[in-house]
Amino acid sequence: MAASTQFSAESYFATQPPPPSLEHDVAAVRDFIGRQKERGRKVVLVTSGGTTVPLELNVVRFLDNFSAGTRGATSAEYFLQAGYAVVFMHRQFSLQPFSRHYSHSTNPFLDFLEIEKTNSSGDSDLSHADISVTPSKRPDLFEVLKAYKSAHTLDLLHTLTFVTVNDYLWLLRALSQELSALGCKALYYLAAAVSDFFLPRQRMSEHKIQSGKGSLLIEMDQVPKILKPMVDEWSPDGFIVSFKLETDPELLIPKARAALERYGHQIVIGNDLHRRKFEVVFVSRTKHEDPISETWLRIDPHTTDSRGHPKEIEEDIIAQLVKMHDAWIAAKP
């Protein structure tokens, strides 16, 4: 196997092919951004879900990152409530805004529907039957459906998908460059779980890796760090929020601070794997020369909202980010 290579963002895009649908996807986002710019809206790019690393060109085996896309899908809804237009870039088949409420096995959508048969229809004749929603489930479903319809009627939500880390990197670069037309009104909420290592296309097996040869040794290359060119080149006026997930709480703040120092963006949201639903820390600074600050957001795991549902920490995360983004916009000349 050929020796590994240290990829910069520039060398990565020069050697790894773009996904086939890139031009089509970017054109659709460009049109969406253009409409939002005419209306004077703030736009957020939310990335969500995990990326895969294929091990073959004809993919059978791949490495995957742990993520159902819960934080991204939930956050997108709160951004919409705050008046943002949302470009939701998510892993194929991961959770999406609104439908996420009925995607889990503990809340299956079909259990909320009932078949109402007319008196004349037999058990096997459903041609004249009606479908209704279980009365106890109607209030919640009505609120979700109303928000979903409103987002689409008002042209506030555009979705597109990725699967591999290569898809993700190409899309992120292209969409950042398109969103740069909005200047400081563009917000980037990078909640996707992105692979740290990948196998360059030039070193992939064309066909399925065979198991008959015994053990398998694969040397992978580090995925290039794309936050720096994003800050410096692709969208220099954008408000960029990245995430840092750790399993060791002692590493969380030091690594979040190091990321902020290294890339020069605005905020790192740190979360511990086991407390991420109830506690996050904002590690941030407005200007590169400003001191780094740390702000903790915590919720009681037993807190409920006005409808009796468990409170979602994303509500507080987005409320805080909206304030910080507005201050960022106001400070721009």
Short mmCIF file of N, CA and C in Angstrom, two decimals, residues 271-280 298-301 311-314:
data_model
loop_
_atom_site.label_atom_id
_atom_site.label_comp_id
_atom_site.label_asym_id
_atom_site.label_seq_id
_atom_site.Cartn_x
_atom_site.Cartn_y
_atom_site.Cartn_z
N ASN A 271 -19.25 19.79 24.20
CA ASN A 271 -20.18 18.92 24.90
C ASN A 271 -19.56 17.57 25.21
N ASP A 272 -19.87 17.11 26.41
CA ASP A 272 -19.42 15.80 26.87
C ASP A 272 -20.40 14.75 26.35
N LEU A 273 -19.89 13.62 25.89
CA LEU A 273 -20.72 12.59 25.28
C LEU A 273 -21.90 12.20 26.16
N HIS A 274 -21.68 12.11 27.45
CA HIS A 274 -22.71 11.58 28.34
C HIS A 274 -23.62 12.65 28.93
N ARG A 275 -23.29 13.94 28.72
CA ARG A 275 -24.12 15.02 29.26
C ARG A 275 -24.54 16.02 28.19
N ARG A 276 -24.39 15.65 26.94
CA ARG A 276 -24.62 16.59 25.85
C ARG A 276 -26.07 17.07 25.74
N LYS A 277 -27.01 16.31 26.27
CA LYS A 277 -28.42 16.71 26.19
C LYS A 277 -28.81 17.69 27.28
N PHE A 278 -27.94 17.88 28.26
CA PHE A 278 -28.29 18.72 29.41
C PHE A 278 -27.27 19.81 29.71
N GLU A 279 -26.11 19.78 29.03
CA GLU A 279 -25.04 20.71 29.41
C GLU A 279 -24.10 20.93 28.22
N VAL A 280 -23.83 22.19 27.90
CA VAL A 280 -22.83 22.53 26.89
C VAL A 280 -22.07 23.76 27.38
N ARG A 298 -26.90 25.05 31.00
CA ARG A 298 -27.35 23.80 31.62
C ARG A 298 -28.86 23.81 31.77
N ILE A 299 -29.47 22.65 31.62
CA ILE A 299 -30.89 22.50 31.91
C ILE A 299 -31.07 21.32 32.86
N ASP A 300 -32.14 21.38 33.62
CA ASP A 300 -32.50 20.25 34.48
C ASP A 300 -33.07 19.15 33.60
N PRO A 301 -32.54 17.94 33.69
CA PRO A 301 -33.05 16.84 32.85
C PRO A 301 -34.54 16.58 33.02
N LYS A 311 -37.75 19.43 28.06
CA LYS A 311 -37.11 20.61 27.47
C LYS A 311 -35.88 20.19 26.68
N GLU A 312 -35.66 20.86 25.55
CA GLU A 312 -34.51 20.57 24.69
C GLU A 312 -33.47 21.66 24.86
N ILE A 313 -32.24 21.29 25.15
CA ILE A 313 -31.20 22.29 25.38
C ILE A 313 -30.92 23.11 24.13
N GLU A 314 -31.26 22.55 22.97
CA GLU A 314 -31.05 23.30 21.72
C GLU A 314 -31.84 24.61 21.70
#
